[in-house]
mmCIF file of C-alpha atoms in Angstrom:
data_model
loop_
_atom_site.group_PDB
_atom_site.id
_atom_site.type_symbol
_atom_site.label_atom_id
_atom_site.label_comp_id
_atom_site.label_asym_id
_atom_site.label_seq_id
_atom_site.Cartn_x
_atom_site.Cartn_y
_atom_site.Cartn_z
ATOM 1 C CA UNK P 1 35.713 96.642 -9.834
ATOM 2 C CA UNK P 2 31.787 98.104 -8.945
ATOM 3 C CA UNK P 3 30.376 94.718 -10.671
ATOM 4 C CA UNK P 4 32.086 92.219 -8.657
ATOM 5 C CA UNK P 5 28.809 91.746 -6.368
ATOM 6 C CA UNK P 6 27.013 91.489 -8.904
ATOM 7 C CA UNK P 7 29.231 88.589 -10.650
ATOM 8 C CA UNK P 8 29.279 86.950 -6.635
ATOM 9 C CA UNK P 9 25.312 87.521 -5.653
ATOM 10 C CA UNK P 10 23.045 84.554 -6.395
ATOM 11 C CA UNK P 11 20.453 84.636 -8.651
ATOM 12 C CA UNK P 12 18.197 82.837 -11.197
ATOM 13 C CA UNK P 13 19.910 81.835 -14.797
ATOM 14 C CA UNK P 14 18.260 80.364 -17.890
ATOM 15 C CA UNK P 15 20.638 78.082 -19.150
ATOM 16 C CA UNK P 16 20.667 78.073 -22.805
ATOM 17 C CA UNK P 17 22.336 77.718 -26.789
ATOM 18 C CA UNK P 18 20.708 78.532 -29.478
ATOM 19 C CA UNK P 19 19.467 75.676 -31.537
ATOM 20 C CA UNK P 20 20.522 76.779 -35.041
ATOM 21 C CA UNK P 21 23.661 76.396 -33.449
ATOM 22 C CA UNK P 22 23.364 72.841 -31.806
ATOM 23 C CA UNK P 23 24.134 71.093 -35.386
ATOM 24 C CA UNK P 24 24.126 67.306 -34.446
ATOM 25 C CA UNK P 25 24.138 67.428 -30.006
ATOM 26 C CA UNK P 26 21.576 64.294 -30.614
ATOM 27 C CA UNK P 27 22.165 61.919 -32.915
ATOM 28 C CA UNK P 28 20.940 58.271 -30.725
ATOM 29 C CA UNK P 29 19.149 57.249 -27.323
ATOM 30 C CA UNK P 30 22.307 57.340 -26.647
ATOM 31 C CA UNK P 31 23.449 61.089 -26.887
ATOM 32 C CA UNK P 32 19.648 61.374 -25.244
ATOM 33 C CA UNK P 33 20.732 59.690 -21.813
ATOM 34 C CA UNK P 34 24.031 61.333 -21.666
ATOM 35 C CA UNK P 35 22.975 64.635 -22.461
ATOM 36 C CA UNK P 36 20.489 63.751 -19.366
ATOM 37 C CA UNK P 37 22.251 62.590 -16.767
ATOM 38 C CA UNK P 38 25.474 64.928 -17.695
ATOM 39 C CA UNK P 39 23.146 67.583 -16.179
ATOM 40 C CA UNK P 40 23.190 65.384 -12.395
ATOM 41 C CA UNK P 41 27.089 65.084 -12.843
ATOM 42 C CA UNK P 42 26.960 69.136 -13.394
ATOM 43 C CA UNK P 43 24.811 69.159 -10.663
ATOM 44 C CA UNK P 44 27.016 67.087 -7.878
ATOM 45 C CA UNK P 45 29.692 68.864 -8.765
ATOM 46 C CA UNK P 46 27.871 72.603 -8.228
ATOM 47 C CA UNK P 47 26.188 71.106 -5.137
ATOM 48 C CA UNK P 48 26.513 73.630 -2.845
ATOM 49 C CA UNK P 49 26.849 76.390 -5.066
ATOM 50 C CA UNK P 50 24.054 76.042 -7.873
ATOM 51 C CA UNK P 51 20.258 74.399 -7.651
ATOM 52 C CA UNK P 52 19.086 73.337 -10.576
ATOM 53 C CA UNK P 53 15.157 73.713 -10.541
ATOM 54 C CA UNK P 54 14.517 71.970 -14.120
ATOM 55 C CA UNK P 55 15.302 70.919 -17.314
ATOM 56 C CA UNK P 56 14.363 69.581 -20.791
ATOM 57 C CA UNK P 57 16.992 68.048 -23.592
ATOM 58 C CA UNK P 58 16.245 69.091 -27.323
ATOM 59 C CA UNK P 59 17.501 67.692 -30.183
ATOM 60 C CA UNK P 60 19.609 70.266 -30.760
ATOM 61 C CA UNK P 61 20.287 72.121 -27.141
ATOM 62 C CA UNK P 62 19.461 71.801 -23.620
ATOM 63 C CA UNK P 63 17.503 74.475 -21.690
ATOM 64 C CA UNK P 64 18.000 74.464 -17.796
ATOM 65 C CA UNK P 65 17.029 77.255 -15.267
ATOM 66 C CA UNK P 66 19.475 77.273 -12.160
ATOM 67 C CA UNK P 67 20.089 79.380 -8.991
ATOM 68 C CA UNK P 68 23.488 80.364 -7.705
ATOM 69 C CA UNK P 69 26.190 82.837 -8.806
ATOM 70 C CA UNK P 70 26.627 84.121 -12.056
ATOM 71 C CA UNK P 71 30.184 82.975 -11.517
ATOM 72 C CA UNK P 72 29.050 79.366 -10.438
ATOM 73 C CA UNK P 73 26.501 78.944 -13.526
ATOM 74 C CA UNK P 74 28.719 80.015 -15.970
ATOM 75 C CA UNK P 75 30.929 77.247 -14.299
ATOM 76 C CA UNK P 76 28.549 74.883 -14.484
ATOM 77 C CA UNK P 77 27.837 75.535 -18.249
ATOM 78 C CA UNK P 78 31.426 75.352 -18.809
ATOM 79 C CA UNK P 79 31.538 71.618 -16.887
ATOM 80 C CA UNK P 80 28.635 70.653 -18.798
ATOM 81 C CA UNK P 81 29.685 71.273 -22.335
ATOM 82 C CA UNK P 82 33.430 70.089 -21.899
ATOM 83 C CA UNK P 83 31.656 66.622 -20.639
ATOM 84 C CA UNK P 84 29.037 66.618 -23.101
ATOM 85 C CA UNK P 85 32.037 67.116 -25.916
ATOM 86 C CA UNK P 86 33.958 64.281 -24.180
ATOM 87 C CA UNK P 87 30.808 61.964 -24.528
ATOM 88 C CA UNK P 88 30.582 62.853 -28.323
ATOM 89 C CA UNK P 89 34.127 62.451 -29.240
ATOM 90 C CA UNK P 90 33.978 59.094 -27.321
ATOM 91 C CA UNK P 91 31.398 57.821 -29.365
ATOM 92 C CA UNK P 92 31.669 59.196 -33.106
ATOM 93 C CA UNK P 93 35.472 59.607 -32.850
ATOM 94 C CA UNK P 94 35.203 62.820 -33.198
ATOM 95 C CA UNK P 95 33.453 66.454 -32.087
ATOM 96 C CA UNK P 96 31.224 66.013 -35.327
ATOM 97 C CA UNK P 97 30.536 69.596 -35.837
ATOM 98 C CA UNK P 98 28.431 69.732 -32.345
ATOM 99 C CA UNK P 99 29.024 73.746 -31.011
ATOM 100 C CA UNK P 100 27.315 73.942 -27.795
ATOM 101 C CA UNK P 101 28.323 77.094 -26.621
ATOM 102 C CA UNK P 102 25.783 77.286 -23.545
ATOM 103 C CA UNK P 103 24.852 81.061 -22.116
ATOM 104 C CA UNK P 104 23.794 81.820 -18.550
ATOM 105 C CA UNK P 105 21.400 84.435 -19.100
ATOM 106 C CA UNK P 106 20.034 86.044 -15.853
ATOM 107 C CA UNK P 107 16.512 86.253 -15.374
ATOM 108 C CA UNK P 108 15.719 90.104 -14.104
ATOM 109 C CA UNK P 109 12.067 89.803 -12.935
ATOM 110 C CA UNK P 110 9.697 87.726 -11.405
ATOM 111 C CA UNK P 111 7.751 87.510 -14.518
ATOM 112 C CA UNK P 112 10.671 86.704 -16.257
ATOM 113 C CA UNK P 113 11.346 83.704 -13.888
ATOM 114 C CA UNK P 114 7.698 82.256 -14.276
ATOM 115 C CA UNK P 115 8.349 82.313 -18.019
ATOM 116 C CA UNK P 116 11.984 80.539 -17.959
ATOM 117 C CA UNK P 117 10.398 78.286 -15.718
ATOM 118 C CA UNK P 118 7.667 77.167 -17.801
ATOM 119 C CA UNK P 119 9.784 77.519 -21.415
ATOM 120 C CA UNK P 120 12.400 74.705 -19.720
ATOM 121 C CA UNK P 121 9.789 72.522 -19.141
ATOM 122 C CA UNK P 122 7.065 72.676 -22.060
ATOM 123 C CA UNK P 123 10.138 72.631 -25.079
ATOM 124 C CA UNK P 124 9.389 69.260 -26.218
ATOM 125 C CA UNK P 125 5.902 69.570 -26.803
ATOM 126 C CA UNK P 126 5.751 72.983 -28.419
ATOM 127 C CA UNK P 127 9.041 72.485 -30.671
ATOM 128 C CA UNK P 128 6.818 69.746 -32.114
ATOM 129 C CA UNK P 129 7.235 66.367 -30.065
ATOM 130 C CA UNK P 130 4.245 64.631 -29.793
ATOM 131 C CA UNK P 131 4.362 64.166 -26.275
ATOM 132 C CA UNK P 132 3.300 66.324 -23.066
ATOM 133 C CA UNK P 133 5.584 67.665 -20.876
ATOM 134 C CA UNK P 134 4.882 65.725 -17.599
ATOM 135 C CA UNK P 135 5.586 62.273 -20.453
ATOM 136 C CA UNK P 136 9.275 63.722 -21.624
ATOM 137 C CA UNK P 137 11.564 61.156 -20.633
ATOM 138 C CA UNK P 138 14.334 63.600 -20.979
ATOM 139 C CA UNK P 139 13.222 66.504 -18.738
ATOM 140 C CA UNK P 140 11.907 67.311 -15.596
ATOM 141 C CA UNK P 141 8.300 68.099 -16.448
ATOM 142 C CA UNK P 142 6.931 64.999 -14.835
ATOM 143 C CA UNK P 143 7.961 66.425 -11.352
ATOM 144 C CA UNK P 144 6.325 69.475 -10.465
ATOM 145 C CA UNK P 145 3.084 70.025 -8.558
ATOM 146 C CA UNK P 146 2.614 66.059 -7.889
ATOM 147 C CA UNK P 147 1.143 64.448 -5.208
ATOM 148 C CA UNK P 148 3.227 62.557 -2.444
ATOM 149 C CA UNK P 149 2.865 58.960 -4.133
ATOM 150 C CA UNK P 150 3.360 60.219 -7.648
ATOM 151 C CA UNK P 151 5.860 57.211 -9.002
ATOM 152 C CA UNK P 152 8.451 58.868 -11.231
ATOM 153 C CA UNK P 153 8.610 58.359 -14.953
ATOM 154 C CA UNK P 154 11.620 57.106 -15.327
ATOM 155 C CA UNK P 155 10.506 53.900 -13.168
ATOM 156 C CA UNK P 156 7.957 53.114 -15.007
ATOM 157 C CA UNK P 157 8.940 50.479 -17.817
ATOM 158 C CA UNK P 158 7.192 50.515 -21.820
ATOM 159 C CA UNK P 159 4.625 48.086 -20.011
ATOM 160 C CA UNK P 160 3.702 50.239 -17.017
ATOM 161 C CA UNK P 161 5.582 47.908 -14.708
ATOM 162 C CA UNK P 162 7.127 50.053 -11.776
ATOM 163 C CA UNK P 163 10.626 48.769 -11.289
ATOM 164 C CA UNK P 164 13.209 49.358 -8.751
ATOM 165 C CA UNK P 165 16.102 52.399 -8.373
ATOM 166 C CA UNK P 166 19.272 51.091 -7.267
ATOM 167 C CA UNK P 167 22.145 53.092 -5.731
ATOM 168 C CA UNK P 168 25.245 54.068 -7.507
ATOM 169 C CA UNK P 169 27.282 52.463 -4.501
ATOM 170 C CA UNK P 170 26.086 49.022 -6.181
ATOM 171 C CA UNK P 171 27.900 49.895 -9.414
ATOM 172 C CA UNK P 172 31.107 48.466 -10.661
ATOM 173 C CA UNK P 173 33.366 51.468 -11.852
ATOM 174 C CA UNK P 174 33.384 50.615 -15.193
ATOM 175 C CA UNK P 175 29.478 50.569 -15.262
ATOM 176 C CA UNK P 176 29.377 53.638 -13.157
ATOM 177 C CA UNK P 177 31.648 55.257 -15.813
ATOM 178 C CA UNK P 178 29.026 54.211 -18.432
ATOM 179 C CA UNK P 179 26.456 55.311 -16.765
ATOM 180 C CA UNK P 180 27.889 58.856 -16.462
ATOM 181 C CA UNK P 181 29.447 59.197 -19.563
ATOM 182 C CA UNK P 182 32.366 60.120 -17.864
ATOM 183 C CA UNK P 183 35.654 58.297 -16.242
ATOM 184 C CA UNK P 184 36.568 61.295 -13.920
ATOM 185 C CA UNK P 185 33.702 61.975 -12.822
ATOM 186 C CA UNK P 186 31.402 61.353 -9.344
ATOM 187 C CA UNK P 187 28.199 61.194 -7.695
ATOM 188 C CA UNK P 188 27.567 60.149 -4.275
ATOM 189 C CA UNK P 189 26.922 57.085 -3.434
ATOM 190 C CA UNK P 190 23.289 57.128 -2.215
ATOM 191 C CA UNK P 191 22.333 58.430 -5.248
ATOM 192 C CA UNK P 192 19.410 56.494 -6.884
ATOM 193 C CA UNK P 193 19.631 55.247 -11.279
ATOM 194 C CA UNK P 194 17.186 53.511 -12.727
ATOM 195 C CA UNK P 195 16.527 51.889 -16.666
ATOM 196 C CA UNK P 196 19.705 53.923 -17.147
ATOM 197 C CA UNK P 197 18.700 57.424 -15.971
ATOM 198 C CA UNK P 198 20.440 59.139 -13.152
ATOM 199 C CA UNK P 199 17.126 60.154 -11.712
ATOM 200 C CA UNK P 200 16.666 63.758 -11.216
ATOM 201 C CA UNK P 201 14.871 63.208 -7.718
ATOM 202 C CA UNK P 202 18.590 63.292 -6.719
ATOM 203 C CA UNK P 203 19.398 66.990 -6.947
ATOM 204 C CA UNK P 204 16.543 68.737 -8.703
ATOM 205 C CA UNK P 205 15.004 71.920 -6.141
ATOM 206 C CA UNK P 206 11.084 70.810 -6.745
ATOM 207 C CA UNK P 207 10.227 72.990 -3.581
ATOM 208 C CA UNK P 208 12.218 75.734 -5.412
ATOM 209 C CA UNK P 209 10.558 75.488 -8.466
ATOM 210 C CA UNK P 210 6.940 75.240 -7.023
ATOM 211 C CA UNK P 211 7.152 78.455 -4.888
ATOM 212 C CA UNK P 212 8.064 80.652 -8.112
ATOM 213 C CA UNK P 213 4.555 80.081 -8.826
ATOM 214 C CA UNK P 214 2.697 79.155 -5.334
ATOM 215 C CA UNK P 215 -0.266 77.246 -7.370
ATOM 216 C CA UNK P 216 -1.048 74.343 -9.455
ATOM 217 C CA UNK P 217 -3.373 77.475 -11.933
ATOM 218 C CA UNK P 218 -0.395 79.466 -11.717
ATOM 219 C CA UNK P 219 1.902 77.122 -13.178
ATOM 220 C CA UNK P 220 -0.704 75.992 -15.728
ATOM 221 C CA UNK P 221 -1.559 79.857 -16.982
ATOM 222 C CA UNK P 222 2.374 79.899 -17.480
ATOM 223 C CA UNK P 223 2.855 76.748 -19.735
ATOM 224 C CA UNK P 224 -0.177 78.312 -21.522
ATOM 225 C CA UNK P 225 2.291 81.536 -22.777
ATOM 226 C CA UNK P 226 0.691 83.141 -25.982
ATOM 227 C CA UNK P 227 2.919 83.033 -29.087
ATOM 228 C CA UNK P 228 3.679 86.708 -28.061
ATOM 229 C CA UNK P 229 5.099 85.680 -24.973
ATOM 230 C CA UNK P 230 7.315 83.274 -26.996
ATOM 231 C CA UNK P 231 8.201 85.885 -28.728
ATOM 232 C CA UNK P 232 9.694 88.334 -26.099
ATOM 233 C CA UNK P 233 11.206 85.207 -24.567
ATOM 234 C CA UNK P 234 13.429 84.406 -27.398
ATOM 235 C CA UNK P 235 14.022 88.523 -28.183
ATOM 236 C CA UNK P 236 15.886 88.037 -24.798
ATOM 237 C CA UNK P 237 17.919 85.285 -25.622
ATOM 238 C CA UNK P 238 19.104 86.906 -28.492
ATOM 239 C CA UNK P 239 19.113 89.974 -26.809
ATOM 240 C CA UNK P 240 22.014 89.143 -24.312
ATOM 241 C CA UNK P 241 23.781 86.909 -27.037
ATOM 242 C CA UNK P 242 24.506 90.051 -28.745
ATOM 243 C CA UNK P 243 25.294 90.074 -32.715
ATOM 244 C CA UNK P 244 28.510 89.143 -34.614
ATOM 245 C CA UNK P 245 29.571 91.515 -37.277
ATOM 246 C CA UNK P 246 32.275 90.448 -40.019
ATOM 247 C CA UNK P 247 35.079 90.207 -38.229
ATOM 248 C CA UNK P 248 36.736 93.329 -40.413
ATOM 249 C CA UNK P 249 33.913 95.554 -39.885
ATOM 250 C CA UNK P 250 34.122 94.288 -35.633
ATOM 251 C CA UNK P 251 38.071 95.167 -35.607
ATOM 252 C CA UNK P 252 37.419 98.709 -37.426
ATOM 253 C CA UNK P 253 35.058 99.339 -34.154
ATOM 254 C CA UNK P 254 37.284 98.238 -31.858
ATOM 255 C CA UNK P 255 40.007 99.695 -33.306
ATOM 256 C CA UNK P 256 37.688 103.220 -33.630
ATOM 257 C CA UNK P 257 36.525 103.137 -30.259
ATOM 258 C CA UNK P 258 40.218 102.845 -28.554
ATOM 259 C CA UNK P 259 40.972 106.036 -30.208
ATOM 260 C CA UNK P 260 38.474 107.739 -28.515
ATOM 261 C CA UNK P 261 38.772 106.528 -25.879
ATOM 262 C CA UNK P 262 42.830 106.141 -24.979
ATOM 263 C CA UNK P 263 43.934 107.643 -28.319
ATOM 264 C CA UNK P 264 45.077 104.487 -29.956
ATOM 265 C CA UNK P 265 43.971 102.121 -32.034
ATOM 266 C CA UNK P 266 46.505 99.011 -31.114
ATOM 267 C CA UNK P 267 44.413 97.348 -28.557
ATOM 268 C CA UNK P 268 47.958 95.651 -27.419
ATOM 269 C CA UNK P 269 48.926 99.109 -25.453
ATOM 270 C CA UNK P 270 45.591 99.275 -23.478
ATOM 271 C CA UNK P 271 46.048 97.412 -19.804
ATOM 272 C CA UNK P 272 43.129 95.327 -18.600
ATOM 273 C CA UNK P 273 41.203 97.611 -17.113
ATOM 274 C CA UNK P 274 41.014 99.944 -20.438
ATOM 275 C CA UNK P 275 40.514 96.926 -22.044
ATOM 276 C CA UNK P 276 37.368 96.041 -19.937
ATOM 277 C CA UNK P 277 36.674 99.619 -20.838
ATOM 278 C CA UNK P 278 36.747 99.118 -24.050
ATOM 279 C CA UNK P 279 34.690 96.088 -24.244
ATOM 280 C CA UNK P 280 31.819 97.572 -21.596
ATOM 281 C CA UNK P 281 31.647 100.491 -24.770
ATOM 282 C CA UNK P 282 31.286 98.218 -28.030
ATOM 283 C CA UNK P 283 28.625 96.124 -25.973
ATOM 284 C CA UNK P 284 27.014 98.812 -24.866
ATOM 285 C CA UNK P 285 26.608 100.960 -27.983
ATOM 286 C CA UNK P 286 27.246 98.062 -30.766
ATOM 287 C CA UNK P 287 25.667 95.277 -28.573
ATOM 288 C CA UNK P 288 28.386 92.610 -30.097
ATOM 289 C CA UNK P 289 28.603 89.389 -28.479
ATOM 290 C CA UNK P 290 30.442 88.523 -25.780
ATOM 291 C CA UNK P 291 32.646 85.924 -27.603
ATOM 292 C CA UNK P 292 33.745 88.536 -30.422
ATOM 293 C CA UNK P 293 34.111 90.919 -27.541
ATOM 294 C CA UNK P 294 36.539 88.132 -25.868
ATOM 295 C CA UNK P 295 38.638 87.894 -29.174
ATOM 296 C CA UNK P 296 38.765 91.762 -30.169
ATOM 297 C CA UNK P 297 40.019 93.346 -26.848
ATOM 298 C CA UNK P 298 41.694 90.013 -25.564
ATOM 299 C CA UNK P 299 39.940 89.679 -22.450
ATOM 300 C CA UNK P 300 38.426 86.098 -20.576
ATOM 301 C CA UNK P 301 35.030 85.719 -22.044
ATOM 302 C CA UNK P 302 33.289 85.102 -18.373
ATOM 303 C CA UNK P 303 35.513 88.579 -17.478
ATOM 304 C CA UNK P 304 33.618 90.177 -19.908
ATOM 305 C CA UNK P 305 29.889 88.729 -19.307
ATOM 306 C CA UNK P 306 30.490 89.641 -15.224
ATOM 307 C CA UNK P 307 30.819 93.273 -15.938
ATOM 308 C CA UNK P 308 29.686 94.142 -19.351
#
């Protein structure tokens, strides 16, 4: 189909949910440290296919911005919820209402990028947190624009003392498994923990980051966003989330745009490609969301984001 390059070409993604949906993601330290260092497990896996540039953990959702395909992030956002949901039925016995449901969004311009950049670092301290960004323990904030002997936070203990990283090679499996909130999962061996954090000096593009915005002024006019800028940020979130009607008043649109279009209404006669059709027309004209699109016309939901 014409938007398989598009699906395969890399790119920048802001990795996102929205938090009215994230009811209980963080309920302990706990969920804080796995919610963390889930994103290095996401991010040995993806090696070679997706850089993450930074991050910040909410209490109710995680924002990231990554580079790779859209194929690979979406990938990546699947990996990281289904271990995230493993980590939460682990410890409360159950999935406790937590919906992640994590969107690539791409970013389309270079403005654009400067402001994803800056919104997945800053969170904590504008949602509220009384703490700067380059003092969140559970982001990447602390890392950007630093000088050669900058000491990373999470080395630093309560006291100021500087302590040691070790290497996951010295780690029994069972407290390698606890470390990652995960039994299945891997990260190489030379990778460096420390006070319980798999440090993000491991796999997080710095260099990547710091050339979106060349200077130190840059970066700071950027984290400085009016409430405007906020604004248009989150009116593209929602934007490519789309809206989800009743699901009577979705299936009467479905069902009244495969008339015009194929002359039926029983979406079970179309063949994938009219389905795709189908879909490419309700988003396009009704703007639904991709996960109602998914369910009315009975198509993959990461089929549907690559070419609607």
């Amino acid at each position: 189909m014409e938007n398989t390059d598009i699906c395969l070409a890399k790119g920048y993604y802001h990795l996102c949910s929205f938090g009215s949906e994230g009811h209980n993601f963080i309920k302990s330290q706990n969920d804080y440290h796995a919610a963390f260092n889930i994103v290095g497990v996401c991010a040995a896996d993806f090696y070679d296919e997706v850089a993450v540039l930074s991050f910040s953990i909410e209490d109710s959702h995680p924002h990231l911005l990554l580079y790779g395909t859209r194929l690979a992030c979406e990938q990546f956002a699947r990996r990281y919820e289904k271990t995230y949901m493993r980590h939460v039925v682990s410890s409360r016995g159950d999935s406790d209402g937590v919906s992640l449901n994590l969107e690539a969004i791409p970013v389309t311009d270079n403005e654009h990028l400067m402001r994803v950049g800056a919104y997945t670092v800053i969170q904590p301290t504008k949602d509220g947190k009384k703490v700067m960004p380059y003092d969140y323990p559970y982001g990447t904030g602390s890392m950007y624009f630093r000088p050669r002997r900058h000491i990373p936070i999470w080395m630093i203990s309560d006291n100021g003392e500087v302590l040691k990283a070790h290497k996951i090679a010295e780690l029994s499996r069972k407290k390698k498994d606890r470390l990652l909130f995960c039994k299945t999962c891997s990260v190489p061996d030379d990778w460096l923990f420390c006070q319980g954090f798999l440090l993000p000096t491991n796999y997080i593009a710095v260099d990547m980051f710091e050339a979106i915005y060349k200077t130190h002024n840059c970066f700071r006019a950027f984290c400085s966003m009016s409430k405007k800028q906020w604004q248009e940020m989150m009116s593209r979130i929602a934007e490519y989330r789309g809206v989800t009607l009743e699901d009577f008043e979705a299936r009467m649109l479905c069902s009244q745009c495969s008339r015009e279009l194929f002359g039926t209404a029983d979406i079970r006669r179309l063949n994938s490609k009219q389905r795709l059709m189908l879909a490419q027309k309700l988003r396009r004209e009704y703007h639904l969301s991709f996960r109602q699109l998914s369910t009315l016309v009975r198509l993959p939901e990461m089929e549907i984001k690559s070419y609607c």
